[in-house]
């Protein structure tokens, strides 16, 4: 009789598991369906989709150790396209995994990619942390590096941020050859305001102090007003930039210090970023950035630098920004100096850090 009772309990547990699994599957399919009257117009020609999941940070903790073992599932039109690797014991995970698929808009109403964030469990069922949908219309014929937040699912229902995802997405017609007509880097919509043109004229010289590296990605947009385009010739160019160091940084933390790092942008794309330096108002980087561009295919003529303060718990804070005008460094390597002007909570301040750098622009 005891054995029968134990077996009955096991059967009930298994039945509950299966019911939960079926409920999750039904939910996945339901989430992916698009109501006909809401179907986005993305044209009738067959489409190719490219998705790169770069990484995720600030993940909700699901395990007793205050961590999670996150991975992401990718769905389209009710089908699982794939999933990322699992990363153990972390609240930040880097993937850099690509997913590609084709579909015909004439045979399905699906117009969104569904992403599900899961926590892997070794001895029991995996737990869903959150979900988010990516609307394909927003990435039609343009490759964007973007950012979005997962909203809570299952026991996290009601939470509107259980992880922030950095990703790259492009949707294009299958017969479209070569690169997309444009490359846009999307603005992070949490604390950043759109960058407006600010031109800093450099002066000259040196100095700085120590450092370390950073993860989260918050991306912003650089625009060049057509009538301000500098004449730097039509030949393809190579750009060399060395960020030597920065001093007199505005204090952003309660201890009177900052954890500074610098992001480098050109033509709306993030070229790279420096390591971060903890608890400092002076930071030494000595980091080099190199890239090429064709003046005939872009109006961009300035490098945008953003100075950021890294925060372990909350969102990172932008301290300031400055632009380097390429024309001033054409066919000559200069060691120079410029000041960051305040951004976000520092708007109105005309000196939130002084940068020593080296820059050269030359024909390829």
mmCIF file of C-alpha atoms in Angstrom, residues 21 25 113-114 122 180 183 218 241-242 251 304 327 341 347 350:
data_model
loop_
_atom_site.group_PDB
_atom_site.id
_atom_site.type_symbol
_atom_site.label_atom_id
_atom_site.label_comp_id
_atom_site.label_asym_id
_atom_site.label_seq_id
_atom_site.Cartn_x
_atom_site.Cartn_y
_atom_site.Cartn_z
ATOM 1 C CA UNK A 21 5.255 21.997 -19.926
ATOM 2 C CA UNK A 25 4.352 25.480 -25.002
ATOM 3 C CA UNK A 113 10.907 37.308 -33.192
ATOM 4 C CA UNK A 114 10.142 35.972 -29.720
ATOM 5 C CA UNK A 122 20.564 20.606 -13.249
ATOM 6 C CA UNK A 180 22.346 46.964 -46.359
ATOM 7 C CA UNK A 183 23.916 50.979 -40.945
ATOM 8 C CA UNK A 218 24.675 51.402 -24.373
ATOM 9 C CA UNK A 241 43.292 57.106 -32.724
ATOM 10 C CA UNK A 242 45.138 56.561 -29.468
ATOM 11 C CA UNK A 251 32.951 62.813 -9.675
ATOM 12 C CA UNK A 304 32.362 61.016 -31.271
ATOM 13 C CA UNK A 327 40.020 67.595 -40.959
ATOM 14 C CA UNK A 341 31.470 68.753 -22.164
ATOM 15 C CA UNK A 347 24.536 69.104 -19.028
ATOM 16 C CA UNK A 350 31.843 72.738 -20.118
#
